Tab-separated table of C-alpha atoms in Angstrom:
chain	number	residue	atom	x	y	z
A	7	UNK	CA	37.885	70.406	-4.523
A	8	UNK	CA	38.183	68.862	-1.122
A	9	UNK	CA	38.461	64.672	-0.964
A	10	UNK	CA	37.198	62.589	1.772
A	11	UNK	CA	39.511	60.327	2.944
A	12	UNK	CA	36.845	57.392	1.975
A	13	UNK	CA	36.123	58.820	-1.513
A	14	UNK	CA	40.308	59.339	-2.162
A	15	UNK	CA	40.649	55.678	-1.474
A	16	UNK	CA	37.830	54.659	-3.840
A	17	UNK	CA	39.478	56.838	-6.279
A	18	UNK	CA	43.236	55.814	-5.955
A	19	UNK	CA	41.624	52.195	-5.895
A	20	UNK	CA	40.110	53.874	-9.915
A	21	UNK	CA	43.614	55.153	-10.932
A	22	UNK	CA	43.120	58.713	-9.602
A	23	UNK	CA	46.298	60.565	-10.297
A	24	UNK	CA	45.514	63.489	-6.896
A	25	UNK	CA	45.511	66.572	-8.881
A	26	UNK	CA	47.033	69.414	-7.459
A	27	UNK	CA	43.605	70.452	-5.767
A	28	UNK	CA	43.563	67.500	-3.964
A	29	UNK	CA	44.401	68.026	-0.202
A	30	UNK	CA	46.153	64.863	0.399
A	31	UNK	CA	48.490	65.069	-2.112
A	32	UNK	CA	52.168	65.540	-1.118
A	33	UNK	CA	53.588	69.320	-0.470
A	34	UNK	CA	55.475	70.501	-3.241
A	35	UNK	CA	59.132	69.903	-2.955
A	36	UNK	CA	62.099	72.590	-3.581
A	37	UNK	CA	65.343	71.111	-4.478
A	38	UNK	CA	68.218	73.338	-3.756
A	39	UNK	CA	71.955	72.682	-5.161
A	40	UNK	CA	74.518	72.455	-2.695
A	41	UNK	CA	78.123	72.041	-2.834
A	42	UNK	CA	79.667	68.365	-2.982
A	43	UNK	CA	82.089	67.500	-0.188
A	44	UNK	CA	83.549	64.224	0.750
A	45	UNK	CA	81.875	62.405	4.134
A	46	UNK	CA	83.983	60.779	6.599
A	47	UNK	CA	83.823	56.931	6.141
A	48	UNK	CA	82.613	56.728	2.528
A	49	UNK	CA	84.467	55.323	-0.647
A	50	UNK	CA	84.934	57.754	-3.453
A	51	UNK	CA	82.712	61.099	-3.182
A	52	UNK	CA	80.003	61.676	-2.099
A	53	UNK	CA	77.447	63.285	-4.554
A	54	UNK	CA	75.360	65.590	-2.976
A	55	UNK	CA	71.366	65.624	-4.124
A	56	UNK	CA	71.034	68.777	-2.386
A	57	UNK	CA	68.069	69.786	0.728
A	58	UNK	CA	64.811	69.657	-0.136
A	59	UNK	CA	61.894	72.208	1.973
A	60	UNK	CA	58.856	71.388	2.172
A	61	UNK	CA	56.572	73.861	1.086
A	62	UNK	CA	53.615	73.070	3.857
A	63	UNK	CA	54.487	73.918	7.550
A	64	UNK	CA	51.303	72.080	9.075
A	65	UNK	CA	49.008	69.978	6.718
A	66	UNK	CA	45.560	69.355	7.389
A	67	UNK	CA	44.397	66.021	8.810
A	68	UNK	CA	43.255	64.882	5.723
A	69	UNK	CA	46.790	65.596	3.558
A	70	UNK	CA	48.502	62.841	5.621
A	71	UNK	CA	49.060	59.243	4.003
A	72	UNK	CA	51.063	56.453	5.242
A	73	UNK	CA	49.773	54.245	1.576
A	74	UNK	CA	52.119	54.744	-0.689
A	75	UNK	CA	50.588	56.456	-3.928
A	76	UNK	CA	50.752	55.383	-7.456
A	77	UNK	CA	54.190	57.149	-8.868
A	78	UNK	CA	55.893	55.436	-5.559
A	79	UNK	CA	54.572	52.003	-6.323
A	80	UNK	CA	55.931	52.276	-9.661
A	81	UNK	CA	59.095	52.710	-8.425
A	82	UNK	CA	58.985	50.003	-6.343
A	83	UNK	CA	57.861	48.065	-9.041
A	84	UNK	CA	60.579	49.016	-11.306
A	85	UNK	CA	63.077	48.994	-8.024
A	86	UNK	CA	62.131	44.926	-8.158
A	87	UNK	CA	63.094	44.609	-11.582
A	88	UNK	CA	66.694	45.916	-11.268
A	89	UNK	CA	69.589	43.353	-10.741
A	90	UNK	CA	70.570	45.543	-7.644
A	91	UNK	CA	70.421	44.313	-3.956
A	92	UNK	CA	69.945	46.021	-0.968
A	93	UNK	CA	70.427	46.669	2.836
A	94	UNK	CA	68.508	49.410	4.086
A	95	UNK	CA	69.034	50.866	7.396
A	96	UNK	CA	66.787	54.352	8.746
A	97	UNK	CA	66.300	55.800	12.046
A	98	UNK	CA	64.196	58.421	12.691
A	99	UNK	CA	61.777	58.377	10.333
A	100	UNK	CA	61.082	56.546	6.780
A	101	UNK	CA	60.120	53.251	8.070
A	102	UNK	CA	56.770	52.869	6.170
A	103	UNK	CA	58.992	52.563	3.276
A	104	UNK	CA	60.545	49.151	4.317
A	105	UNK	CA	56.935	47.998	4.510
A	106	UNK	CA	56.181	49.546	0.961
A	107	UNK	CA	59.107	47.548	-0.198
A	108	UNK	CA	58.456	44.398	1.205
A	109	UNK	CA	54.605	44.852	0.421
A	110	UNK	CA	55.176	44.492	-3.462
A	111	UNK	CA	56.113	41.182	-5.207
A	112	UNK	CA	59.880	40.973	-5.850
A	113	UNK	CA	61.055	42.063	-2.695
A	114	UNK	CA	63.410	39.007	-1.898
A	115	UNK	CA	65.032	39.553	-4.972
A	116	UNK	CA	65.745	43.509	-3.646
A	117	UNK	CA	66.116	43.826	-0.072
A	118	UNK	CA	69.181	41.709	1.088
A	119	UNK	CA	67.921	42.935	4.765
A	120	UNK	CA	66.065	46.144	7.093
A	121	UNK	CA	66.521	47.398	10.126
A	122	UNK	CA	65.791	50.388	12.214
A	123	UNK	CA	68.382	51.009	14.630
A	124	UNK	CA	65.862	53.183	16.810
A	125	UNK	CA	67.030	52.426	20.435
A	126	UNK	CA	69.198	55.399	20.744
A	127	UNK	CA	74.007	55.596	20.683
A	128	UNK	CA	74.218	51.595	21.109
A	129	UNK	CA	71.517	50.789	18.696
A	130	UNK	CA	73.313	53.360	15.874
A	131	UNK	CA	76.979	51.911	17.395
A	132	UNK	CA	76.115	48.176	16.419
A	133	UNK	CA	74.211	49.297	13.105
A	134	UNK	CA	77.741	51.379	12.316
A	135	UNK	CA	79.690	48.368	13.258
A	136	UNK	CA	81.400	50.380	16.450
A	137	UNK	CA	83.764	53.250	15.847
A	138	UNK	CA	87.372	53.773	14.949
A	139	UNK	CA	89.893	56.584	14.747
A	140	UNK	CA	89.014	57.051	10.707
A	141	UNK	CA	85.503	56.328	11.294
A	142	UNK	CA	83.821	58.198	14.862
A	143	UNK	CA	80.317	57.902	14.838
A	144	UNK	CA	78.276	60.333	14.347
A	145	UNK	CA	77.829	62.971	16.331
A	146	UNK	CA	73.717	63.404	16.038
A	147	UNK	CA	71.620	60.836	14.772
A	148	UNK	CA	69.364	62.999	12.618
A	149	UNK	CA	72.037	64.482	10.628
A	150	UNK	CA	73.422	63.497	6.928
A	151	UNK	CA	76.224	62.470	8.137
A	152	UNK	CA	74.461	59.761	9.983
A	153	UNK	CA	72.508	59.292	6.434
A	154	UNK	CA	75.630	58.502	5.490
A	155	UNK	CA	77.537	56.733	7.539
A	156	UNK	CA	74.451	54.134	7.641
A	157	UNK	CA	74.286	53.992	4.148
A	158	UNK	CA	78.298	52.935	3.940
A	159	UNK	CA	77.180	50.514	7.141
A	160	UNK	CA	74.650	49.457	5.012
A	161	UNK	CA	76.639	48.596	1.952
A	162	UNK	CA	79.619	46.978	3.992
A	163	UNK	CA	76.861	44.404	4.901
A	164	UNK	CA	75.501	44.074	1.731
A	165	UNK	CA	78.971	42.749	0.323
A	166	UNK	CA	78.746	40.120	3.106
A	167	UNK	CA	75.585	38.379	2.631
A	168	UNK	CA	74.789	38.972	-1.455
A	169	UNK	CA	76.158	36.549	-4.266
A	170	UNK	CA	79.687	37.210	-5.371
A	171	UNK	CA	79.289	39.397	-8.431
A	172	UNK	CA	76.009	40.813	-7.714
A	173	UNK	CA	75.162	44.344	-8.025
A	174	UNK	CA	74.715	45.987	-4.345
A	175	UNK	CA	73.936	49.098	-2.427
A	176	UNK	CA	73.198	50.744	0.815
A	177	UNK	CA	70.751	53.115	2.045
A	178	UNK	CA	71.108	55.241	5.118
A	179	UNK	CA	67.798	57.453	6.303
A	180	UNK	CA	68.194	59.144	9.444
A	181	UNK	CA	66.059	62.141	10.571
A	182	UNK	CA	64.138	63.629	13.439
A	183	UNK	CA	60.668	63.850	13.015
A	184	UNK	CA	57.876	66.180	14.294
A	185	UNK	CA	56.981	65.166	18.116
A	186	UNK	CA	55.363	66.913	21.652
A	187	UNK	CA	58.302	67.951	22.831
A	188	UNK	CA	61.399	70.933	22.640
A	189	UNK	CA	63.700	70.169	19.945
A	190	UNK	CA	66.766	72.251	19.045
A	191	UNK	CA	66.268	72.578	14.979
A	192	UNK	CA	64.096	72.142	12.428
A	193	UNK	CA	62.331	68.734	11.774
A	194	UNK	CA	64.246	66.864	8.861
A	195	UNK	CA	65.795	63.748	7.234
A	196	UNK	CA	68.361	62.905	5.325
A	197	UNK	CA	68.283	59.861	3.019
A	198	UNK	CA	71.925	58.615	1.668
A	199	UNK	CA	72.644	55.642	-0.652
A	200	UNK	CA	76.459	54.388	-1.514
A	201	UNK	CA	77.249	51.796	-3.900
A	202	UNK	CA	81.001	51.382	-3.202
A	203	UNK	CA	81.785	54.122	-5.373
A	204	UNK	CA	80.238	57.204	-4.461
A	205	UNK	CA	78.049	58.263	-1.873
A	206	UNK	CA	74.323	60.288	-2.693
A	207	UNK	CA	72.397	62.384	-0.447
A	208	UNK	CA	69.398	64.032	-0.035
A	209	UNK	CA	67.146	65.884	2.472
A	210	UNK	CA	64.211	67.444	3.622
A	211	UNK	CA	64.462	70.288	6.229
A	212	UNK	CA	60.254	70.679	7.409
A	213	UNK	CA	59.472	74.491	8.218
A	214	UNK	CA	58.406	75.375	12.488
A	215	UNK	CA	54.783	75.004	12.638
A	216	UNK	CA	52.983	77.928	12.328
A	217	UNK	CA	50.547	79.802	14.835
A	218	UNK	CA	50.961	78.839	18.371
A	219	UNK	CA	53.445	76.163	17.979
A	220	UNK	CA	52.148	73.125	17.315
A	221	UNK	CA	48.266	73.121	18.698
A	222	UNK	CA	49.037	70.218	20.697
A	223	UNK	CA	49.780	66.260	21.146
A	224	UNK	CA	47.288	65.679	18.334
A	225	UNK	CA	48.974	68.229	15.567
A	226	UNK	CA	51.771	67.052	15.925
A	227	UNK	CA	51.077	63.588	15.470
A	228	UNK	CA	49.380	64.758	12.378
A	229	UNK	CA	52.612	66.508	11.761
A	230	UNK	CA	54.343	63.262	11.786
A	231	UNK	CA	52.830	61.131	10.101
A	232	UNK	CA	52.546	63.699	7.251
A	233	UNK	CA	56.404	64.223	7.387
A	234	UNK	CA	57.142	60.232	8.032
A	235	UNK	CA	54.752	59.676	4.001
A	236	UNK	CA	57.217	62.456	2.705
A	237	UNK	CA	60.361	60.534	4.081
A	238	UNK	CA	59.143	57.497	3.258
A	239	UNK	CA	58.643	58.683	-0.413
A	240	UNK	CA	62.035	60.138	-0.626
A	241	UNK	CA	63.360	56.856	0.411
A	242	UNK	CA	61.965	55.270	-2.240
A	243	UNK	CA	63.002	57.790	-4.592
A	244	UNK	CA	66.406	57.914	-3.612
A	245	UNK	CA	66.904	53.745	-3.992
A	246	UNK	CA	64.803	53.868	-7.071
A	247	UNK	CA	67.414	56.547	-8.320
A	248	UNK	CA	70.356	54.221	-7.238
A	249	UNK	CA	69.086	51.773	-9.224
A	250	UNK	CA	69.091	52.879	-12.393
A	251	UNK	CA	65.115	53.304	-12.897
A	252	UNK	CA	63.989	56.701	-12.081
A	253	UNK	CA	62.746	58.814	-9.006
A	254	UNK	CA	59.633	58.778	-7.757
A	255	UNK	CA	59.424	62.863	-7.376
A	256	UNK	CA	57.521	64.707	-9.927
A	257	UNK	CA	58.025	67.699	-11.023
A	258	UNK	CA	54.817	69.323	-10.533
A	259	UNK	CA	55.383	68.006	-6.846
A	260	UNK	CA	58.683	70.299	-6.417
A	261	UNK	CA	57.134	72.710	-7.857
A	262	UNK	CA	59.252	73.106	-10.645
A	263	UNK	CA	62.431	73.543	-8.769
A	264	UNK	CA	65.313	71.748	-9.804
């Protein structure tokens, strides 16, 4: 049955799980395999999660949540309880999970440091540390191989400012997200973590909105927000899964796709 906003929150506030019904629960996710390759600039190879699509094209008003939900707060939880330390870069999209990190007790002893290099080529130049002949910079921003070249950015930092002999990672998001104007491609983000090792990646290509296109300024700030809580999510998901302690995905939310 349909939720009010107001009622949802007094029943997340009660432990409500969202069953399927509910209308501002997540889309269900579809996880599709895809071949691993090695990425320019990372260690080791790179382990590819495979591209997620979402199943909903254009959610209702009341399906979008910027609050994290209880399966994502357990992961952070359990994300704060790992030895593992962090630096997190994302661009694009995902940024609402930097505040769900910071926003649980334990953070200091997780996130090393954030940033959202959002200010267009310089601001993704002097997050990638400049480019080289071995390492060019990405081509687009909102591409994996941003994801990942962030994520190795990301980890390369990490080794400067944790302890000697503590455990560290990196995590690269980079995306384009839904917004009022033409856009060559689909909406999407990519979400990339590398521990020195090996390099993991993961994706969610959104579907065109249906109808007319878009109905407008407001639908497809709706649209955004909706797709930012998804990215968001899968950031979280993808560090928790770096760190040893589970996703935050379930499978009823994919849909049972694997």
């Amino acid at each position: 049955p349909s939720v009010s906003p107001p009622a949802c929150r007094r029943a997340a506030a009660a432990g409500c799980p969202r069953p399927p019904s509910c209308p501002r629960r997540p889309p269900a996710i579809a996880w599709q395999s895809s071949l691993a390759r090695r990425l320019p600039g990372t260690e080791g190879r790179a382990a590819f999660r495979g591209t997620a699509t979402a199943a909903m094209a254009s959610p209702p008003p009341s399906s979008t949540s910027l609050t994290p939900d209880h399966p994502t707060l357990a992961a952070i939880t359990a994300i704060h309880s790992s030895p593992r330390r962090a630096v997190l870069y994302t661009t694009g999209g995902g940024a609402p999970a930097l505040a769900w990190l910071l926003g649980v007790p334990g953070a200091s002893g997780t996130v090393l440091e954030a940033r959202v290099p959002y200010g267009g080529p310089r601001a993704m130049a002097a997050a990638l540390g400049g480019a080289s002949p071995t390492t060019p910079l990405p081509t687009s921003a909102a591409s994996k191989e941003a994801a990942a070249a962030l994520a190795v950015a990301a980890y390369r930092h990490a080794a400067q400012l944790a302890d000697f002999g503590v455990p560290i990672l990196g995590l690269g998001g980079a995306g384009a997200l839904a917004t009022g104007r033409e856009r060559r491609g689909r909406d999407r983000f990519w979400v990339a973590t590398h521990d020195g090792v090996g390099t993991a990646l993961a994706g969610i290509e959104f579907p065109p909105p249906g109808g007319d296109g878009g109905g407008g300024a407001a639908a497809a700030a709706s649209r955004r927000a909706h797709q930012d809580a998804l990215a968001s999510r899968l950031v979280i998901d993808a560090l928790a899964r770096a760190c040893g302690v589970g996703g935050c995905w379930r499978e009823e939310d994919e849909g049972g796709g694997g």
